[in-house]
PDB file of C-alpha atoms in Angstrom:
ATOM      1  CA  MET K  50      84.463 278.199 177.249  1.00 77.00           C
ATOM      2  CA  ILE K  51      82.700 275.587 179.361  1.00 85.00           C
ATOM      3  CA  THR K  52      81.578 272.513 177.391  1.00 88.00           C
ATOM      4  CA  LYS K  53      77.996 271.312 176.966  1.00 88.00           C
ATOM      5  CA  GLU K  54      78.635 268.325 179.214  1.00 89.00           C
ATOM      6  CA  GLU K  55      80.207 270.511 181.914  1.00 93.00           C
ATOM      7  CA  ILE K  56      77.185 272.834 181.831  1.00 93.00           C
ATOM      8  CA  ALA K  57      74.829 269.871 182.196  1.00 91.00           C
ATOM      9  CA  LYS K  58      76.684 268.439 185.187  1.00 92.00           C
ATOM     10  CA  LYS K  59      77.063 271.857 186.801  1.00 96.00           C
ATOM     11  CA  TYR K  60      73.338 272.460 186.340  1.00 96.00           C
ATOM     12  CA  LEU K  61      72.446 269.222 188.188  1.00 95.00           C
ATOM     13  CA  PHE K  62      74.960 269.977 190.958  1.00 96.00           C
ATOM     14  CA  LEU K  63      73.484 273.451 191.493  1.00 97.00           C
ATOM     15  CA  LEU K  64      69.911 272.141 191.288  1.00 96.00           C
ATOM     16  CA  GLU K  65      70.606 269.656 194.066  1.00 95.00           C
ATOM     17  CA  LYS K  66      72.169 272.432 196.170  1.00 96.00           C
ATOM     18  CA  GLY K  67      69.218 274.721 195.493  1.00 95.00           C
ATOM     19  CA  ASP K  68      71.530 277.545 194.397  1.00 97.00           C
ATOM     20  CA  VAL K  69      69.022 279.644 192.450  1.00 97.00           C
ATOM     21  CA  GLY K  70      71.430 282.490 191.658  1.00 97.00           C
ATOM     22  CA  GLN K  71      74.077 280.266 190.109  1.00 98.00           C
ATOM     23  CA  ILE K  72      71.485 278.201 188.235  1.00 98.00           C
ATOM     24  CA  ILE K  73      70.070 281.361 186.664  1.00 98.00           C
ATOM     25  CA  ASP K  74      73.620 282.414 185.704  1.00 97.00           C
ATOM     26  CA  LEU K  75      73.786 279.302 183.474  1.00 97.00           C
ATOM     27  CA  PHE K  76      70.866 280.664 181.415  1.00 98.00           C
ATOM     28  CA  ALA K  77      70.774 283.252 178.662  1.00 98.00           C
ATOM     29  CA  ASP K  78      69.127 286.523 179.726  1.00 97.00           C
ATOM     30  CA  ASN K  79      65.843 285.477 178.109  1.00 98.00           C
ATOM     31  CA  GLY K  80      66.172 281.775 178.993  1.00 98.00           C
ATOM     32  CA  THR K  81      62.997 279.792 179.633  1.00 99.00           C
ATOM     33  CA  VAL K  82      61.962 276.597 181.373  1.00 99.00           C
ATOM     34  CA  VAL K  83      59.113 274.380 180.161  1.00 99.00           C
ATOM     35  CA  SER K  84      57.865 272.302 183.089  1.00 97.00           C
ATOM     36  CA  PRO K  85      54.980 269.821 183.153  1.00 94.00           C
ATOM     37  CA  LEU K  86      54.115 271.028 186.667  1.00 90.00           C
ATOM     38  CA  TYR K  87      54.717 274.796 186.497  1.00 94.00           C
ATOM     39  CA  GLY K  88      54.197 275.550 182.800  1.00 96.00           C
ATOM     40  CA  THR K  89      56.474 277.781 180.714  1.00 98.00           C
ATOM     41  CA  LEU K  90      58.273 280.442 182.749  1.00 99.00           C
ATOM     42  CA  SER K  91      61.383 282.569 182.562  1.00 99.00           C
ATOM     43  CA  ALA K  92      64.310 280.741 184.164  1.00 98.00           C
ATOM     44  CA  SER K  93      64.498 283.271 186.999  1.00 97.00           C
ATOM     45  CA  LYS K  94      60.790 282.915 187.825  1.00 98.00           C
ATOM     46  CA  PHE K  95      60.794 279.114 187.550  1.00 98.00           C
ATOM     47  CA  TYR K  96      63.732 278.553 189.903  1.00 98.00           C
ATOM     48  CA  LYS K  97      62.445 281.055 192.454  1.00 97.00           C
ATOM     49  CA  VAL K  98      59.039 279.338 192.536  1.00 96.00           C
ATOM     50  CA  LEU K  99      60.644 275.879 192.656  1.00 96.00           C
ATOM     51  CA  SER K 100      62.860 277.016 195.534  1.00 96.00           C
ATOM     52  CA  GLU K 101      59.826 278.288 197.452  1.00 95.00           C
ATOM     53  CA  ASP K 102      58.166 274.862 197.116  1.00 94.00           C
ATOM     54  CA  THR K 103      61.301 272.847 197.974  1.00 94.00           C
ATOM     55  CA  ASN K 104      62.823 271.740 201.252  1.00 95.00           C
ATOM     56  CA  SER K 105      65.589 269.689 199.604  1.00 95.00           C
ATOM     57  CA  SER K 106      66.450 267.651 196.517  1.00 96.00           C
ATOM     58  CA  LYS K 107      68.642 264.644 195.851  1.00 97.00           C
ATOM     59  CA  LEU K 108      69.646 263.844 192.282  1.00 96.00           C
ATOM     60  CA  HIS K 109      71.382 260.869 190.721  1.00 96.00           C
ATOM     61  CA  LEU K 110      72.634 261.280 187.164  1.00 95.00           C
ATOM     62  CA  ASP K 111      71.937 258.276 184.920  1.00 95.00           C
ATOM     63  CA  GLY K 112      73.272 259.678 181.664  1.00 95.00           C
ATOM     64  CA  VAL K 113      74.264 262.647 179.543  1.00 94.00           C
ATOM     65  CA  PHE K 114      73.295 262.431 175.881  1.00 95.00           C
ATOM     66  CA  LEU K 115      74.951 264.690 173.315  1.00 92.00           C
ATOM     67  CA  GLU K 116      73.424 265.291 169.902  1.00 89.00           C
ATOM     68  CA  LYS K 117      75.991 265.735 167.157  1.00 88.00           C
ATOM     69  CA  ASN K 118      75.765 268.961 165.174  1.00 91.00           C
ATOM     70  CA  THR K 119      73.075 270.490 167.422  1.00 93.00           C
ATOM     71  CA  ASN K 120      72.925 272.852 170.347  1.00 93.00           C
ATOM     72  CA  ARG K 121      71.033 270.310 172.486  1.00 95.00           C
ATOM     73  CA  ILE K 122      72.060 268.026 175.302  1.00 96.00           C
ATOM     74  CA  SER K 123      69.791 265.714 177.291  1.00 97.00           C
ATOM     75  CA  LEU K 124      70.093 264.525 180.872  1.00 97.00           C
ATOM     76  CA  LEU K 125      68.501 261.465 182.439  1.00 97.00           C
ATOM     77  CA  PHE K 126      68.391 261.451 186.238  1.00 97.00           C
ATOM     78  CA  ASP K 127      66.537 260.321 189.349  1.00 97.00           C
ATOM     79  CA  TYR K 128      65.040 263.159 191.377  1.00 95.00           C
ATOM     80  CA  GLU K 129      64.073 262.799 195.031  1.00 95.00           C
ATOM     81  CA  TRP K 130      62.132 265.943 195.897  1.00 92.00           C
ATOM     82  CA  ILE K 131      61.200 266.876 199.448  1.00 92.00           C
ATOM     83  CA  LEU K 132      58.642 269.667 199.397  1.00 90.00           C
ATOM     84  CA  LYS K 133      58.467 272.433 201.979  1.00 91.00           C
ATOM     85  CA  ASN K 134      55.709 270.552 203.853  1.00 91.00           C
ATOM     86  CA  LYS K 135      58.105 267.537 204.119  1.00 90.00           C
ATOM     87  CA  SER K 136      56.196 265.431 201.562  1.00 88.00           C
ATOM     88  CA  LYS K 137      58.586 263.322 199.524  1.00 91.00           C
ATOM     89  CA  VAL K 138      58.321 262.103 195.951  1.00 89.00           C
ATOM     90  CA  ALA K 139      60.848 260.362 193.688  1.00 91.00           C
ATOM     91  CA  PHE K 140      60.737 260.156 189.916  1.00 92.00           C
ATOM     92  CA  LYS K 141      62.794 259.750 186.747  1.00 94.00           C
ATOM     93  CA  VAL K 142      63.428 262.950 184.761  1.00 96.00           C
ATOM     94  CA  VAL K 143      64.662 263.859 181.295  1.00 97.00           C
ATOM     95  CA  ASP K 144      65.875 267.443 180.875  1.00 98.00           C
ATOM     96  CA  ILE K 145      66.571 268.730 177.381  1.00 98.00           C
ATOM     97  CA  LEU K 146      68.872 271.762 177.341  1.00 97.00           C
ATOM     98  CA  GLU K 147      68.982 273.949 174.246  1.00 97.00           C
ATOM     99  CA  LEU K 148      72.106 276.095 174.337  1.00 96.00           C
ATOM    100  CA  THR K 149      73.174 279.367 172.763  1.00 96.00           C
ATOM    101  CA  LYS K 150      76.387 279.671 170.739  1.00 94.00           C
ATOM    102  CA  ASP K 151      78.214 280.699 173.922  1.00 92.00           C
ATOM    103  CA  ASN K 152      76.806 277.663 175.790  1.00 93.00           C
ATOM    104  CA  LYS K 153      74.198 279.432 177.903  1.00 96.00           C
ATOM    105  CA  ILE K 154      70.898 277.613 178.402  1.00 97.00           C
ATOM    106  CA  GLN K 155      68.290 279.183 176.115  1.00 98.00           C
ATOM    107  CA  LYS K 156      65.526 276.708 176.853  1.00 99.00           C
ATOM    108  CA  LEU K 157      65.220 273.822 179.264  1.00 98.00           C
ATOM    109  CA  THR K 158      62.411 271.321 178.725  1.00 98.00           C
ATOM    110  CA  ILE K 159      61.616 269.043 181.654  1.00 98.00           C
ATOM    111  CA  ILE K 160      59.915 265.701 181.021  1.00 96.00           C
ATOM    112  CA  TYR K 161      58.513 263.456 183.760  1.00 92.00           C
ATOM    113  CA  ASP K 162      55.294 261.820 184.942  1.00 80.00           C
ATOM    114  CA  THR K 163      53.474 264.301 187.208  1.00 74.00           C
ATOM    115  CA  VAL K 164      50.812 261.957 188.603  1.00 68.00           C
ATOM    116  CA  ASN K 165      52.306 261.846 192.116  1.00 65.00           C
ATOM    117  CA  THR K 166      54.066 265.212 192.126  1.00 64.00           C
ATOM    118  CA  ARG K 167      50.986 267.207 191.133  1.00 63.00           C
ATOM    119  CA  VAL K 168      48.960 265.856 194.077  1.00 60.00           C
ATOM    120  CA  LEU K 169      51.717 266.714 196.569  1.00 62.00           C
ATOM    121  CA  LYS K 170      52.388 270.156 195.093  1.00 64.00           C
ATOM    122  CA  ASP K 171      48.690 271.021 195.088  1.00 69.00           C
ATOM    123  CA  ALA K 172      48.624 270.192 198.817  1.00 64.00           C
ATOM    124  CA  LEU K 173      51.193 272.930 199.581  1.00 60.00           C
TER     125      LEU K 173
END
């Protein structure tokens, strides 16, 4: 079975590539995403909507944080997001992944400051 850390790194790799299908495969069937910009959505809906709004993404991993005796792992990374209208915004992100017993993502909570991103997204 793939480890928590491997799932986290694979998730960021696929997110940068924009590979919606493989990202969704990392989630449990009823997996959800809690986003400060898009709200709470099923993983499949969230990544499809994000893909529709995105031209490209560049990510730089700053750290992977494992919690002992829990099913959670946290990621800290820089996200450079180029929207479909070519607007660009960069910000620091914390993603908290809550995993099932078989290491599928049950819930992903995204934390970042939306001041700049909300204005650009609303302009789409």
